[in-house]
Amino acid sequence: MTDPKLVEKIVALCKRRGFVYPGSEIYGGLQGFYDYGPLGVAIKNNLKNLWWRWYTVEHENVVGIDGSIITHPRVWEASGHLENFVDPLSECKSCHKRFKVDDLSDQTKCLECGGLLMEPKNFNILMTTELGVVEGEKTKTYLRGEACQTIYLDFKNVVDSTRVKVPFGIVQIGKAFRNEVTPGNFLFRQREFEQWDLQWFTKPAEADKWFEYWKGERMKWYQSLFNDQTKLSFHQHEKLVHYAKKAFDINYDGREMEGIHLRADWDLSRHSKYSGQDLSYLDSETGGKYIPWIVETSGGVDRTFLFLLMDAYKEDGDRVFLKLNPKIAPHKVAVFPLVKNKPDLVELAHQIYKNLKLETNLTTTWDDRGNIGKRYFSQDEIGTPWCVTVDFQSLEDSSVTIRDRDTTKQERVKIEDLLSYFNLKLK
Ligand code: GAP
């Protein structure tokens, strides 16, 4: 990461305020695994809902699936992952620690004890598991190393059971697992993480056109969420992974957030061959059959979450605030009674809180602890865009103050206008 201090602050904030906790922490933790807390899961769900709606409602001809994490073991032979999903590692002859060749400046010397390193060997990063209960009869299989494989397995089912016609897309959000040799940088490189993928099936001759289309669309989507758009860029891959004919990343601050890949006919041809099933597509207009080519957009939900927090984190004197897009903020509104020892005032505030919180778009929270300044600071730190305070004037003229997280400016608004005020802001 470019600014390790910023990441440290975000890790601390995430733990303190319930965004993200280290996995299995009471047992000393487990490297590369994290749990999302109440506020973290709220952001993640908001993000996933926005993503899903953007593909399946705001675009044409895109349908969704939710596939299983464990698949037939042959899937990973067909996909090429058993052969190609490898990291070359060198093992120390003395302490037997293994190191990624890329991390070594001297490829002969152990980074840990200075011992002699053996010739590098390839280690597969697919995570294995076993199916069955009888010892000796268990079947070895794998947790999916990339979520998209289930989309290829369901391609024929989707074509046969729905009305999609090429060109069309299948989207999925789901977990993937990799035995990363060097997990780290908080959520950036984990062993269990979530991907959001589109697999777009097209006529081969139109694949380049669609590649450019989705590449542009994805960049626009990320731009709509980040404050500092200068940190978003494309990176073209010169060295290609085994399935790709062309690959670009969308980077945040020089780090990969999403891959756009032209996978061509690699996946459907290989699964046809290994499964013995015909996965070609019958063009009802021409009567011809062909294997559609695939354009993939494959992003990391956790990386997007992390980069959005990095983008949103702001310090203003003593005040820390998260300048999150209101659409993804965990709470949209916080409601406070100015004081908590005036029953009329508390009752009115509570009534407003109850009414707002029942609105689907308006996740609303309540706070009556400490003084008003502390409550503002506390909401700023978790990115709540608007705080509504019910004060003595509210009892007289049915108006409240709304305080804006980013400017700290306040305005008075009639209680009856609150809903339309927030809905307009969230458009
Ligand atoms: N289906 C293609 C595919 O999996 P990838 O570039 O290996 O491509 C796609 O992964 C995205 O998944 C990456 O851009 C990244 O955001 C996320 N990702 C990959 N490995 C990850 C890891 N170990 N931890 C967190 N996110 C990861």
XYZ file of C-alpha atoms and ligand atoms in Angstrom:
454
model
C 0.000 0.000 0.000
C 1.227 3.493 -0.742
C 0.547 4.890 2.721
C 1.034 2.260 5.436
C 0.041 4.792 8.141
C -3.351 5.268 6.507
C -3.903 1.509 6.402
C -2.911 1.258 10.088
C -5.466 3.935 10.977
C -8.138 2.154 8.968
C -7.383 -1.216 10.549
C -7.708 0.388 14.013
C -10.924 2.196 13.081
C -12.394 -0.988 11.616
C -11.790 -2.898 14.848
C -12.832 -0.061 17.189
C -16.104 0.743 15.444
C -17.135 -2.731 14.306
C -16.366 -2.718 10.585
C -13.906 -5.612 10.376
C -12.373 -7.923 12.983
C -9.410 -10.294 12.615
C -10.695 -13.850 12.021
C -10.607 -16.313 14.973
C -9.130 -13.567 17.113
C -9.768 -15.197 20.511
C -7.565 -18.101 19.337
C -4.762 -15.775 18.327
C -6.095 -15.124 14.814
C -5.702 -16.950 11.498
C -3.654 -15.241 8.817
C -5.612 -14.177 5.767
C -9.106 -14.450 7.326
C -11.348 -11.601 8.493
C -14.898 -11.149 9.801
C -17.115 -8.199 8.984
C -18.803 -6.582 12.005
C -22.215 -4.868 12.124
C -21.146 -1.699 10.286
C -18.846 -3.530 7.863
C -21.521 -5.961 6.746
C -23.918 -3.029 6.264
C -21.471 -1.342 3.864
C -20.706 -4.609 2.106
C -24.407 -5.375 1.609
C -25.039 -1.845 0.320
C -22.193 -2.259 -2.154
C -23.353 -5.680 -3.306
C -26.932 -4.463 -3.749
C -25.777 -1.499 -5.817
C -23.570 -3.754 -7.943
C -26.333 -6.307 -8.491
C -28.891 -3.678 -9.447
C -26.445 -1.955 -11.791
C -25.913 -5.156 -13.772
C -29.311 -6.804 -13.682
C -31.603 -3.745 -13.775
C -29.608 -0.895 -15.269
C -28.148 -3.060 -18.048
C -29.896 -5.327 -20.521
C -29.659 -9.106 -20.832
C -27.900 -9.876 -17.570
C -29.181 -12.577 -15.200
C -27.807 -13.817 -11.892
C -26.932 -17.118 -10.249
C -25.622 -18.223 -6.869
C -23.464 -21.303 -7.372
C -21.899 -23.711 -4.904
C -18.425 -23.236 -3.485
C -17.481 -26.886 -3.855
C -17.672 -28.376 -7.313
C -16.722 -31.634 -9.000
C -12.896 -31.983 -8.771
C -12.616 -32.335 -12.577
C -13.739 -28.703 -12.870
C -10.288 -27.590 -11.732
C -8.527 -29.858 -14.222
C -10.669 -28.452 -17.019
C -10.207 -24.862 -15.880
C -6.427 -25.248 -16.009
C -6.038 -24.311 -12.332
C -4.462 -27.619 -11.289
C -1.670 -26.997 -13.776
C -1.387 -23.251 -13.796
C -2.611 -21.842 -10.466
C 0.835 -22.018 -8.929
C 3.394 -19.936 -7.093
C 7.069 -20.913 -7.471
C 8.517 -21.246 -3.939
C 12.030 -21.890 -2.662
C 12.458 -23.927 0.513
C 15.284 -23.397 3.015
C 17.432 -26.516 3.609
C 17.882 -25.615 7.297
C 14.633 -24.128 8.655
C 12.313 -25.414 5.854
C 10.519 -22.076 5.513
C 9.261 -21.400 1.981
C 9.544 -18.113 0.132
C 7.956 -16.741 -3.014
C 10.681 -16.430 -5.639
C 9.383 -12.938 -6.468
C 10.084 -11.813 -2.872
C 13.775 -12.847 -2.928
C 16.569 -10.501 -3.964
C 19.141 -13.298 -3.456
C 17.531 -16.518 -4.691
C 20.030 -18.724 -2.816
C 19.725 -17.337 0.721
C 16.950 -17.883 3.326
C 15.339 -14.620 4.479
C 14.715 -16.127 7.919
C 17.938 -17.953 8.974
C 20.374 -17.221 6.132
C 20.468 -20.953 5.192
C 20.761 -22.286 1.650
C 17.599 -22.262 -0.478
C 16.685 -25.240 -2.680
C 15.669 -24.930 -6.351
C 12.187 -23.339 -6.599
C 9.215 -25.713 -6.932
C 5.672 -24.913 -7.992
C 3.021 -25.016 -5.226
C -0.632 -24.974 -6.153
C -2.692 -22.380 -4.278
C -6.075 -24.113 -4.675
C -7.504 -25.044 -1.265
C -8.297 -28.717 -0.913
C -11.041 -30.407 1.045
C -12.403 -33.948 1.308
C -15.895 -35.258 0.678
C -17.268 -38.389 2.364
C -16.971 -39.896 5.834
C -15.269 -43.279 5.336
C -11.487 -43.118 5.784
C -9.725 -44.271 2.614
C -12.824 -43.597 0.507
C -12.881 -39.845 0.713
C -12.807 -37.790 -2.474
C -10.352 -34.962 -2.649
C -11.791 -31.796 -4.111
C -11.262 -28.045 -3.990
C -12.904 -24.905 -2.672
C -13.381 -22.718 -5.715
C -10.267 -20.750 -6.551
C -12.272 -18.321 -8.676
C -16.002 -17.860 -8.307
C -16.661 -17.641 -12.055
C -16.220 -21.379 -12.703
C -19.754 -22.098 -11.473
C -21.088 -19.692 -14.085
C -19.548 -21.857 -16.841
C -20.993 -24.984 -15.214
C -24.450 -23.388 -15.278
C -24.148 -21.851 -18.754
C -26.170 -24.594 -20.473
C -28.800 -24.649 -17.710
C -29.305 -20.907 -17.947
C -29.609 -21.025 -21.762
C -32.080 -23.950 -21.581
C -34.197 -22.628 -18.708
C -34.455 -18.910 -19.485
C -34.979 -16.735 -22.559
C -31.466 -15.329 -22.796
C -29.885 -15.054 -26.231
C -26.256 -14.274 -27.107
C -25.048 -11.642 -26.307
C -25.995 -11.993 -22.651
C -24.371 -12.023 -19.250
C -24.487 -14.060 -16.048
C -23.458 -12.385 -12.814
C -22.588 -13.828 -9.450
C -21.250 -12.578 -6.139
C -19.548 -15.250 -4.094
C -16.640 -16.505 -2.078
C -13.355 -17.719 -3.524
C -10.467 -19.376 -1.690
C -6.732 -19.301 -2.351
C -3.916 -20.665 -0.258
C -2.011 -17.414 -0.718
C 1.638 -17.811 0.248
C 1.874 -14.255 1.527
C -1.557 -13.109 2.699
C -1.403 -9.570 4.019
C -2.116 -5.881 3.708
C -5.326 -6.335 5.701
C -8.206 -7.196 3.316
C -6.046 -6.839 0.200
C -4.690 -10.379 0.028
C -6.791 -12.893 1.957
C -7.205 -16.633 1.763
C -11.003 -16.397 1.792
C -12.515 -13.462 -0.080
C -15.506 -12.450 -2.137
C -15.603 -11.796 -5.874
C -18.199 -10.107 -8.050
C -18.157 -11.343 -11.596
C -19.872 -10.820 -14.884
C -19.339 -13.449 -17.577
C -20.566 -11.995 -20.866
C -21.212 -14.483 -23.688
C -20.809 -13.061 -27.171
C -20.270 -14.015 -30.796
C -16.486 -14.353 -31.292
C -16.442 -11.563 -33.882
C -18.009 -9.131 -31.401
C -15.813 -9.981 -28.418
C -13.422 -7.028 -28.809
C -16.302 -4.580 -29.036
C -17.866 -5.954 -25.841
C -14.527 -6.024 -24.073
C -14.151 -2.275 -24.644
C -17.764 -1.681 -23.643
C -17.526 -3.468 -20.292
C -14.100 -2.053 -19.562
C -15.546 1.456 -19.933
C -18.715 0.673 -18.004
C -16.819 -0.783 -15.048
C -14.549 2.222 -14.801
C -17.603 4.507 -14.792
C -19.155 2.437 -12.004
C -16.103 2.737 -9.782
C -15.820 6.449 -10.587
C -19.376 6.924 -9.314
C -18.330 5.598 -5.879
C -14.884 7.091 -5.248
C -14.133 10.704 -4.248
C -10.640 10.853 -5.725
C -11.050 9.605 -9.261
C -7.430 10.411 -10.124
C -6.464 7.305 -8.129
C -8.434 5.037 -10.486
C -6.564 3.789 -13.541
C -6.296 0.970 -16.058
C -3.314 -1.320 -16.155
C -2.782 -3.521 -19.193
C -1.210 -6.941 -18.609
C 1.653 -7.895 -20.899
C 2.080 -11.358 -19.354
C -1.275 -13.106 -19.551
C -2.794 -15.765 -17.272
C -3.540 -19.092 -18.901
C -7.192 -18.354 -19.731
C -6.856 -14.794 -21.058
C -6.221 -13.434 -24.536
C -6.319 -9.845 -23.290
C -6.381 -8.437 -19.727
C -6.709 -5.032 -18.094
C -6.968 -4.275 -14.385
C -8.848 -1.417 -12.822
C -6.431 -0.198 -10.151
C -6.922 1.997 -7.114
C -3.734 3.864 -6.257
C -1.718 1.414 -8.348
C -3.264 -1.737 -6.783
C -5.541 -4.173 -8.576
C -9.225 -3.949 -7.695
C -10.835 -5.678 -10.688
C -9.696 -7.669 -13.719
C -11.322 -7.359 -17.165
C -10.393 -10.433 -19.183
C -11.056 -11.639 -22.690
C -11.318 -15.376 -21.947
C -12.412 -16.215 -25.497
C -13.608 -19.863 -25.844
C -11.173 -21.228 -23.235
C -13.714 -22.070 -20.527
C -16.629 -23.471 -22.507
C -14.337 -25.481 -24.819
C -12.413 -26.975 -21.931
C -15.564 -27.842 -19.947
C -17.101 -29.366 -23.106
C -14.011 -31.513 -23.543
C -13.639 -32.583 -19.898
C -17.351 -33.159 -19.200
C -18.187 -34.694 -22.574
C -21.202 -32.318 -22.831
C -21.824 -30.108 -25.813
C -21.646 -26.545 -24.502
C -21.973 -24.889 -27.889
C -24.760 -22.410 -28.507
C -27.434 -22.788 -31.172
C -28.109 -19.506 -32.942
C -31.867 -19.633 -33.571
C -31.643 -17.053 -36.353
C -28.928 -18.694 -38.472
C -29.325 -22.273 -37.233
C -25.522 -22.346 -36.757
C -23.749 -23.650 -33.641
C -20.688 -22.144 -32.028
C -18.871 -21.785 -28.695
C -19.533 -18.241 -27.456
C -16.554 -16.176 -26.409
C -16.430 -14.747 -22.915
C -15.626 -11.272 -21.656
C -15.219 -11.292 -17.907
C -15.277 -8.516 -15.312
C -14.027 -9.994 -12.054
C -13.601 -7.759 -9.025
C -12.877 -8.139 -5.336
C -15.645 -7.043 -2.968
C -13.209 -6.874 -0.037
C -10.615 -4.895 -1.987
C -13.284 -2.439 -3.111
C -14.429 -2.123 0.517
C -10.847 -1.461 1.669
C -10.097 1.044 -1.091
C -13.369 2.875 -0.464
C -12.438 3.283 3.212
C -8.985 4.543 2.182
C -10.607 6.993 -0.200
C -13.168 8.130 2.382
C -10.891 8.532 5.428
C -10.435 12.252 6.244
C -8.932 14.119 9.183
C -10.035 17.652 9.989
C -8.219 18.742 13.174
C -9.444 16.366 15.890
C -12.319 15.248 13.746
C -12.080 12.008 11.777
C -14.764 11.468 9.189
C -15.503 8.914 6.513
C -16.584 10.702 3.361
C -18.459 7.673 2.043
C -20.963 7.947 -0.752
C -24.282 8.117 1.197
C -25.557 5.150 -0.822
C -23.001 2.871 0.818
C -22.780 4.480 4.264
C -23.884 2.005 6.972
C -26.341 4.533 8.460
C -27.820 7.286 6.352
C -29.287 9.264 9.251
C -28.691 9.565 12.997
C -31.426 11.092 15.163
C -30.621 12.813 18.477
C -32.710 14.517 21.134
C -30.689 17.610 22.158
C -31.020 16.605 25.831
C -32.286 13.381 27.288
C -34.056 14.685 30.382
C -36.961 16.401 28.588
C -39.602 13.739 27.894
C -41.485 15.799 25.241
C -38.321 16.345 23.281
C -37.156 12.728 23.560
C -40.585 11.481 22.504
C -40.661 13.673 19.404
C -37.109 12.594 18.472
C -38.043 8.962 18.968
C -41.109 9.331 16.771
C -38.955 10.809 13.971
C -36.395 8.025 14.409
C -39.075 5.329 14.184
C -40.648 6.840 11.073
C -37.349 7.253 9.230
C -35.982 3.852 10.095
C -38.925 2.075 8.504
C -38.040 3.610 5.126
C -36.179 1.021 3.055
C -33.500 3.410 1.790
C -32.896 5.205 5.033
C -31.035 3.086 7.562
C -31.385 5.251 10.648
C -29.716 5.093 14.030
C -30.402 6.662 17.436
C -27.988 8.254 19.866
C -28.683 10.062 23.139
C -25.338 9.523 24.883
C -22.938 12.296 25.933
C -23.093 15.791 24.501
C -24.148 16.693 20.996
C -20.575 17.420 19.810
C -19.429 13.951 20.792
C -22.393 12.396 19.024
C -21.540 14.263 15.814
C -17.927 13.105 16.018
C -18.988 9.545 16.660
C -21.276 9.531 13.595
C -18.625 11.250 11.445
C -16.170 8.470 12.175
C -18.531 5.847 10.799
C -19.571 7.913 7.792
C -23.179 8.852 8.688
C -23.942 11.625 6.180
C -26.751 13.372 8.090
C -27.518 13.955 11.785
C -30.984 15.163 12.776
C -31.220 16.991 16.106
C -34.517 17.625 17.855
C -34.208 20.746 20.037
C -36.505 23.105 21.967
C -37.494 24.975 18.812
C -38.686 21.653 17.352
C -41.417 21.541 19.997
C -42.628 24.958 18.903
C -42.418 24.921 15.108
C -42.041 21.228 14.142
C -38.635 21.776 12.571
C -35.282 20.065 13.242
C -31.655 20.713 12.351
C -29.883 18.565 9.791
C -26.109 18.593 10.065
C -24.022 17.573 7.064
C -21.052 15.242 7.713
C -18.717 16.746 5.099
C -19.310 20.470 5.609
C -20.521 20.308 9.275
C -23.092 22.963 8.208
C -26.569 22.820 9.704
C -29.913 23.735 8.222
C -33.435 23.768 9.622
C -35.985 21.590 7.931
C -39.660 20.935 8.698
C -40.253 17.463 10.133
C -42.881 16.778 7.469
C -40.258 17.444 4.748
C -37.560 15.119 6.135
C -38.407 12.137 4.009
C -38.425 14.009 0.707
C -35.237 15.850 1.767
C -33.316 12.588 2.273
C -34.809 10.818 -0.719
C -33.725 13.700 -2.944
C -30.187 13.545 -1.535
C -30.002 9.810 -2.134
C -31.138 9.951 -5.769
N -12.069 -15.022 -12.538
C -10.906 -14.239 -12.714
C -10.183 -13.999 -11.488
O -10.407 -14.612 -10.449
P -8.294 -12.538 -10.475
O -7.610 -11.323 -11.061
O -7.443 -13.653 -9.978
O -9.272 -13.020 -11.618
C -10.273 -11.111 -9.535
O -9.269 -12.087 -9.319
C -10.315 -10.142 -8.345
O -10.452 -10.876 -7.120
C -9.040 -9.320 -8.180
O -9.043 -8.187 -9.027
C -9.114 -8.941 -6.715
O -9.931 -7.814 -6.522
C -9.808 -10.157 -6.086
N -8.807 -11.015 -5.424
C -7.993 -11.915 -6.013
N -7.224 -12.526 -5.088
C -7.573 -11.991 -3.891
C -7.127 -12.208 -2.541
N -6.218 -13.135 -2.253
N -7.696 -11.476 -1.550
C -8.638 -10.553 -1.833
N -9.093 -10.317 -3.082
C -8.567 -11.012 -4.103
